[in-house]
């Protein structure tokens, strides 16, 4: 029995060493410094950056000779901002801000918010795969729908 416990402990320690845990900043503790409007503004800014990146990729792709370095930089920029959108949607809103509840009314609202955030993540993924500005427009629309639902009466109707 003792040998078995030692073997199990050794195996556990071995697996911990081989599988390091990634530590990320901010924050899954109730620190109270959240700024939801700012996060939504960050998503809007990322969408604008993706749009500019797509336009630059299309424009640079028409040039002769092609400047591959600049095209690659804009592709990387587009992908980076799409990843940021996905991170804020999942890690910030889905994980930390949309709370579990037993209230049927809030459950319905939460389900709609999760649906919108999922759409936003999928459109961000699609934006990484293409230069189709249609996905930019879809991200803009979904972000506004989410902002209206999430912020409620605090939604800034003039912000768009």
Coordinates of N, CA and C in Angstrom, one line a residue:
X1 N 0.8 -1.2 0.0 CA 0.0 0.0 0.0 C 0.9 1.3 0.0
X2 N 1.9 1.2 0.8 CA 2.8 2.4 0.9 C 3.5 2.6 -0.4
X3 N 3.9 1.5 -1.1 CA 4.6 1.7 -2.4 C 3.6 2.2 -3.4
X4 N 2.4 1.9 -3.3 CA 1.4 2.4 -4.2 C 1.2 3.9 -4.1
X5 N 1.1 4.3 -2.8 CA 1.0 5.8 -2.6 C 2.2 6.5 -3.0
X6 N 3.4 6.0 -2.8 CA 4.6 6.7 -3.3 C 4.6 6.7 -4.8
X7 N 4.2 5.7 -5.5 CA 4.1 5.7 -6.9 C 3.1 6.7 -7.5
X8 N 2.0 6.7 -6.8 CA 0.9 7.7 -7.2 C 1.4 9.1 -7.0
X9 N 2.0 9.4 -5.9 CA 2.6 10.7 -5.6 C 3.6 11.1 -6.6
X10 N 4.5 10.2 -6.9 CA 5.6 10.4 -7.9 C 5.0 10.7 -9.3
X11 N 4.0 9.9 -9.7 CA 3.4 10.1 -11.0 C 2.7 11.5 -11.0
X12 N 2.1 11.9 -9.9 CA 1.4 13.2 -9.9 C 2.4 14.3 -10.0
X13 N 3.5 14.2 -9.3 CA 4.6 15.3 -9.3 C 5.2 15.3 -10.7
X14 N 5.4 14.1 -11.3 CA 6.0 14.1 -12.7 C 5.1 14.8 -13.7
X15 N 3.7 14.5 -13.6 CA 2.8 15.2 -14.5 C 2.7 16.7 -14.3
X16 N 2.8 17.1 -13.0 CA 2.8 18.6 -12.8 C 4.0 19.3 -13.4
X17 N 5.2 18.6 -13.3 CA 6.4 19.2 -13.9 C 6.3 19.3 -15.4
X18 N 5.7 18.2 -16.0 CA 5.6 18.2 -17.5 C 4.4 19.1 -18.0
X19 N 3.5 19.4 -17.2 CA 2.3 20.2 -17.6 C 2.2 21.5 -16.8
X20 N 3.1 22.5 -17.1 CA 3.0 23.7 -16.3 C 1.7 24.4 -16.5
X21 N 1.3 25.1 -15.5 CA 0.1 25.9 -15.5 C 0.4 27.3 -16.0
X22 N -0.4 27.8 -17.0 CA -0.3 29.1 -17.5 C -1.0 30.1 -16.6
X23 N -0.3 31.1 -16.1 CA -0.8 32.1 -15.2 C -1.1 33.3 -16.0
X24 N -2.3 33.9 -15.9 CA -2.6 35.1 -16.7 C -3.1 36.2 -15.7
X25 N -2.8 37.4 -16.1 CA -3.2 38.5 -15.3 C -4.7 38.8 -15.5
X26 N -5.2 39.5 -14.6 CA -6.6 40.0 -14.5 C -7.6 39.1 -15.0
X27 N -8.4 38.8 -14.3 CA -8.5 38.5 -12.9 C -9.7 37.7 -12.6
X28 N -9.6 36.6 -11.9 CA -10.7 35.8 -11.6 C -11.0 35.8 -10.1
X29 N -10.6 36.9 -9.5 CA -11.0 37.1 -8.1 C -11.8 38.4 -8.1
X30 N -12.7 38.5 -7.1 CA -13.6 39.6 -7.1 C -12.9 40.9 -6.6
X31 N -12.2 41.5 -7.5 CA -11.4 42.7 -7.2 C -12.2 44.0 -7.3
X32 N -13.3 44.0 -8.1 CA -14.2 45.1 -8.1 C -13.7 46.3 -9.0
X33 N -12.7 46.0 -9.9 CA -12.2 47.1 -10.7 C -12.6 46.9 -12.2
X34 N -13.7 46.2 -12.4 CA -14.1 46.0 -13.8 C -14.7 47.3 -14.4
X35 N -14.5 47.4 -15.7 CA -15.0 48.5 -16.5 C -15.6 47.9 -17.8
X36 N -16.9 47.5 -17.7 CA -17.6 46.9 -18.8 C -17.6 47.7 -20.0
X37 N -18.0 49.0 -19.9 CA -18.1 49.9 -21.0 C -16.7 50.0 -21.8
X38 N -15.6 50.0 -21.0 CA -14.3 50.1 -21.6 C -14.0 48.8 -22.4
X39 N -14.4 47.7 -21.9 CA -14.2 46.4 -22.6 C -15.0 46.4 -23.9
X40 N -16.2 46.9 -23.9 CA -17.0 47.0 -25.1 C -16.3 48.0 -26.1
X41 N -15.8 49.1 -25.6 CA -15.1 50.0 -26.4 C -13.8 49.4 -27.0
X42 N -13.2 48.6 -26.2 CA -12.0 47.9 -26.7 C -12.4 46.9 -27.9
X43 N -13.5 46.2 -27.8 CA -13.9 45.4 -28.9 C -14.2 46.2 -30.1
X44 N -14.9 47.3 -29.9 CA -15.2 48.2 -31.1 C -13.9 48.7 -31.7
X45 N -12.9 49.0 -30.9 CA -11.6 49.5 -31.5 C -10.9 48.3 -32.2
X46 N -11.0 47.1 -31.7 CA -10.4 46.0 -32.3 C -11.1 45.7 -33.7
X47 N -12.4 45.9 -33.7 CA -13.1 45.7 -35.0 C -12.7 46.7 -36.0
X48 N -12.5 47.9 -35.6 CA -12.0 49.0 -36.5 C -10.6 48.7 -37.0
X49 N -9.8 48.1 -36.2 CA -8.4 47.8 -36.6 C -8.5 46.6 -37.6
X50 N -9.3 45.6 -37.3 CA -9.5 44.5 -38.3 C -9.9 45.1 -39.6
X51 N -10.9 46.0 -39.6 CA -11.4 46.6 -40.9 C -10.3 47.3 -41.6
X52 N -9.5 48.1 -40.9 CA -8.4 48.8 -41.6 C -7.3 47.8 -42.1
X53 N -7.1 46.8 -41.3 CA -6.1 45.7 -41.8 C -6.6 45.0 -43.0
X54 N -7.9 44.7 -43.1 CA -8.4 44.0 -44.3 C -8.3 45.0 -45.5
X55 N -8.6 46.2 -45.3 CA -8.5 47.2 -46.4 C -7.0 47.3 -46.9
X56 N -6.1 47.3 -46.0 CA -4.7 47.4 -46.3 C -4.2 46.2 -47.0
X57 N -4.6 45.0 -46.6 CA -4.3 43.8 -47.2 C -4.7 43.8 -48.7
X58 N -6.0 44.1 -48.9 CA -6.6 44.2 -50.2 C -5.8 45.2 -51.1
X59 N -5.5 46.4 -50.6 CA -4.8 47.4 -51.3 C -3.4 47.0 -51.7
X60 N -2.7 46.5 -50.7 CA -1.3 46.1 -50.9 C -1.2 44.9 -51.9
X61 N -2.3 44.0 -51.9 CA -2.3 42.9 -52.8 C -2.4 43.3 -54.2
X62 N -2.9 44.5 -54.5 CA -3.0 45.0 -55.9 C -1.7 45.6 -56.4
X63 N -0.8 45.9 -55.5 CA 0.4 46.7 -55.9 C 1.4 45.8 -56.7
X64 N 2.2 46.5 -57.5 CA 3.2 45.8 -58.3 C 4.5 46.6 -58.0
X65 N 5.5 46.0 -57.5 CA 5.6 44.6 -57.0 C 4.9 44.5 -55.7
X66 N 4.6 43.2 -55.4 CA 4.0 43.0 -54.1 C 5.0 43.2 -52.9
X67 N 4.5 43.8 -51.9 CA 5.4 44.0 -50.7 C 4.9 43.0 -49.7
X68 N 5.4 41.8 -49.8 CA 5.0 40.7 -48.9 C 5.2 41.0 -47.4
X69 N 6.2 41.7 -47.1 CA 6.5 42.0 -45.7 C 5.3 42.8 -45.1
X70 N 4.9 43.9 -45.8 CA 3.8 44.7 -45.3 C 2.5 43.9 -45.3
X71 N 2.2 43.1 -46.3 CA 1.0 42.3 -46.3 C 1.0 41.3 -45.1
X72 N 2.1 40.7 -44.8 CA 2.2 39.8 -43.6 C 2.0 40.6 -42.3
X73 N 2.5 41.8 -42.3 CA 2.3 42.6 -41.0 C 0.9 42.9 -40.8
X74 N 0.1 43.2 -41.9 CA -1.3 43.6 -41.8 C -2.1 42.3 -41.4
X75 N -1.7 41.2 -42.0 CA -2.4 39.9 -41.7 C -2.2 39.6 -40.2
X76 N -1.0 39.7 -39.7 CA -0.7 39.4 -38.3 C -1.5 40.4 -37.4
X77 N -1.6 41.7 -37.8 CA -2.3 42.7 -37.1 C -3.8 42.3 -37.0
X78 N -4.3 41.9 -38.1 CA -5.8 41.5 -38.2 C -6.0 40.4 -37.2
X79 N -5.2 39.4 -37.3 CA -5.3 38.2 -36.5 C -5.2 38.5 -35.0
X80 N -4.2 39.3 -34.7 CA -4.0 39.7 -33.3 C -5.3 40.4 -32.7
X81 N -5.9 41.3 -33.4 CA -7.0 42.0 -32.9 C -8.3 41.1 -32.9
X82 N -8.4 40.1 -33.8 CA -9.4 39.1 -33.7 C -9.3 38.3 -32.5
X83 N -8.0 37.9 -32.1 CA -7.8 37.1 -30.9 C -8.1 37.9 -29.7
X84 N -7.9 39.2 -29.7 CA -8.2 40.1 -28.6 C -9.7 40.1 -28.3
X85 N -10.5 40.2 -29.4 CA -12.0 40.1 -29.3 C -12.4 38.8 -28.7
X86 N -11.8 37.7 -29.1 CA -12.2 36.4 -28.6 C -11.8 36.3 -27.1
X87 N -10.7 36.9 -26.7 CA -10.3 36.9 -25.3 C -11.2 37.7 -24.4
X88 N -11.6 38.9 -24.9 CA -12.5 39.7 -24.0 C -13.9 39.0 -24.0
X89 N -14.3 38.5 -25.1 CA -15.7 37.8 -25.1 C -15.7 36.6 -24.2
X90 N -14.7 35.8 -24.2 CA -14.7 34.6 -23.5 C -14.2 34.7 -22.1
X91 N -13.0 35.2 -21.9 CA -12.3 35.3 -20.6 C -12.9 36.4 -19.7
X92 N -13.3 37.5 -20.3 CA -13.9 38.6 -19.5 C -15.4 38.4 -19.3
X93 N -16.1 38.5 -20.4 CA -17.6 38.4 -20.3 C -18.1 37.1 -19.9
X94 N -17.8 36.0 -20.7 CA -18.4 34.7 -20.4 C -17.9 34.1 -19.1
X95 N -16.7 34.3 -18.8 CA -16.1 33.6 -17.6 C -16.4 34.4 -16.3
X96 N -16.2 35.8 -16.4 CA -16.2 36.6 -15.2 C -17.5 37.5 -15.0
X97 N -18.2 37.8 -16.1 CA -19.2 38.8 -15.9 C -20.6 38.3 -16.0
X98 N -20.8 37.3 -16.8 CA -22.2 36.7 -16.9 C -22.3 35.6 -15.9
X99 N -23.0 35.9 -14.8 CA -23.1 35.1 -13.6 C -24.1 33.9 -13.8
X100 N -23.8 32.8 -13.2 CA -24.8 31.8 -13.1 C -26.0 32.2 -12.2
X101 N -27.2 31.8 -12.5 CA -28.3 32.2 -11.7 C -29.4 31.2 -11.8
X102 N -30.3 31.2 -10.8 CA -31.5 30.3 -10.8 C -32.7 31.1 -11.3
X103 N -32.6 32.4 -11.4 CA -33.7 33.2 -11.8 C -34.0 33.0 -13.3
X104 N -35.2 32.5 -13.6 CA -35.5 32.2 -15.0 C -35.4 33.4 -16.0
X105 N -35.8 34.6 -15.5 CA -35.7 35.8 -16.3 C -34.3 36.1 -16.7
X106 N -33.4 36.0 -15.7 CA -32.0 36.3 -15.9 C -31.4 35.2 -16.7
X107 N -31.8 34.0 -16.6 CA -31.3 32.9 -17.4 C -31.5 33.1 -18.8
X108 N -32.7 33.6 -19.2 CA -33.1 33.9 -20.6 C -32.2 35.0 -21.1
X109 N -32.0 36.1 -20.3 CA -31.1 37.2 -20.7 C -29.7 36.7 -20.9
X110 N -29.2 35.9 -19.9 CA -27.8 35.4 -20.0 C -27.6 34.5 -21.2
X111 N -28.6 33.6 -21.5 CA -28.5 32.8 -22.7 C -28.4 33.6 -24.0
X112 N -29.1 34.7 -24.1 CA -29.1 35.6 -25.2 C -27.7 36.2 -25.3
X113 N -27.2 36.7 -24.2 CA -25.8 37.3 -24.2 C -24.8 36.3 -24.6
X114 N -24.9 35.1 -24.1 CA -23.9 34.0 -24.5 C -24.0 33.7 -25.9
X115 N -25.2 33.7 -26.5 CA -25.4 33.5 -27.9 C -24.7 34.6 -28.7
X116 N -24.9 35.8 -28.3 CA -24.3 37.0 -29.0 C -22.7 36.9 -28.9
X117 N -22.2 36.6 -27.7 CA -20.8 36.5 -27.6 C -20.2 35.3 -28.4
X118 N -20.9 34.2 -28.5 CA -20.5 33.1 -29.3 C -20.4 33.6 -30.8
X119 N -21.5 34.3 -31.3 CA -21.5 34.8 -32.6 C -20.2 35.7 -32.8
X120 N -20.0 36.6 -31.9 CA -18.8 37.5 -32.0 C -17.5 36.7 -32.2
X121 N -17.4 35.7 -31.4 CA -16.2 34.8 -31.4 C -16.0 34.1 -32.8
X122 N -17.2 33.6 -33.3 CA -17.1 33.0 -34.6 C -16.8 34.0 -35.7
X123 N -17.4 35.2 -35.7 CA -17.1 36.2 -36.7 C -15.7 36.6 -36.6
X124 N -15.1 36.7 -35.4 CA -13.7 37.1 -35.3 C -12.8 36.0 -35.9
X125 N -13.2 34.7 -35.7 CA -12.5 33.6 -36.3 C -12.6 33.7 -37.9
X126 N -13.8 34.0 -38.4 CA -13.9 34.1 -39.8 C -13.1 35.3 -40.3
X127 N -13.0 36.4 -39.6 CA -12.2 37.6 -40.0 C -10.8 37.2 -40.1
X128 N -10.3 36.2 -39.3 CA -8.9 35.8 -39.4 C -8.7 35.0 -40.7
X129 N -9.7 34.4 -41.3 CA -9.6 33.6 -42.4 C -9.7 34.3 -43.8
X130 N -10.1 35.6 -43.7 CA -10.5 36.2 -45.0 C -10.3 37.7 -44.9
X131 N -10.6 38.4 -46.0 CA -10.6 39.9 -45.9 C -12.0 40.4 -46.3
X132 N -13.0 39.5 -46.1 CA -14.4 39.8 -46.3 C -14.9 40.8 -45.3
X133 N -15.2 42.0 -45.7 CA -15.6 43.1 -44.8 C -17.0 42.8 -44.2
X134 N -17.7 41.8 -44.8 CA -19.0 41.4 -44.2 C -18.9 40.9 -42.8
X135 N -17.8 40.3 -42.5 CA -17.6 39.8 -41.1 C -17.4 41.0 -40.1
X136 N -16.8 42.0 -40.6 CA -16.6 43.2 -39.8 C -17.9 43.8 -39.5
X137 N -18.8 43.9 -40.5 CA -20.2 44.5 -40.3 C -21.0 43.6 -39.3
X138 N -20.8 42.3 -39.4 CA -21.5 41.4 -38.5 C -21.0 41.5 -37.1
X139 N -19.6 41.7 -36.9 CA -19.1 41.9 -35.6 C -19.6 43.2 -35.0
X140 N -19.7 44.3 -35.8 CA -20.2 45.6 -35.3 C -21.6 45.4 -34.8
X141 N -22.4 44.8 -35.6 CA -23.9 44.6 -35.3 C -24.0 43.8 -34.0
X142 N -23.3 42.7 -33.9 CA -23.4 41.8 -32.7 C -22.9 42.5 -31.5
X143 N -21.8 43.3 -31.7 CA -21.3 44.0 -30.5 C -22.3 45.0 -30.0
X144 N -23.0 45.7 -30.9 CA -24.0 46.7 -30.5 C -25.2 46.0 -29.8
X145 N -25.6 44.9 -30.4 CA -26.7 44.1 -29.8 C -26.3 43.6 -28.4
X146 N -25.1 43.1 -28.2 CA -24.6 42.7 -26.9 C -24.6 43.9 -25.9
X147 N -24.0 45.0 -26.4 CA -23.9 46.2 -25.5 C -25.2 46.7 -25.0
X148 N -26.2 46.7 -25.9 CA -27.6 47.1 -25.5 C -28.2 46.2 -24.5
X149 N -28.0 44.9 -24.7 CA -28.5 43.9 -23.7 C -27.8 43.9 -22.4
X150 N -26.5 43.9 -22.5 CA -25.6 43.8 -21.3 C -25.7 45.1 -20.5
X151 N -25.6 46.3 -21.1 CA -25.5 47.5 -20.4 C -26.9 48.0 -20.0
X152 N -27.9 47.6 -20.8 CA -29.3 48.0 -20.5 C -29.4 49.5 -20.6
X153 N -30.0 50.1 -19.5 CA -30.2 51.6 -19.5 C -28.9 52.4 -19.5
X154 N -27.8 51.7 -19.3 CA -26.5 52.4 -19.3 C -25.9 52.4 -20.7
X155 N -26.6 51.9 -21.7 CA -26.0 51.8 -23.0 C -26.0 53.2 -23.6
X156 N -24.9 53.6 -24.2 CA -24.7 54.9 -24.8 C -25.2 54.8 -26.3
X157 N -26.4 55.3 -26.5 CA -27.0 55.2 -27.9 C -26.2 56.0 -28.9
X158 N -25.5 57.0 -28.4 CA -24.8 57.9 -29.4 C -23.4 57.4 -29.6
X159 N -23.0 56.3 -29.0 CA -21.6 55.9 -29.1 C -21.2 55.3 -30.5
X160 N -22.2 54.7 -31.2 CA -21.9 54.0 -32.4 C -21.2 54.9 -33.3

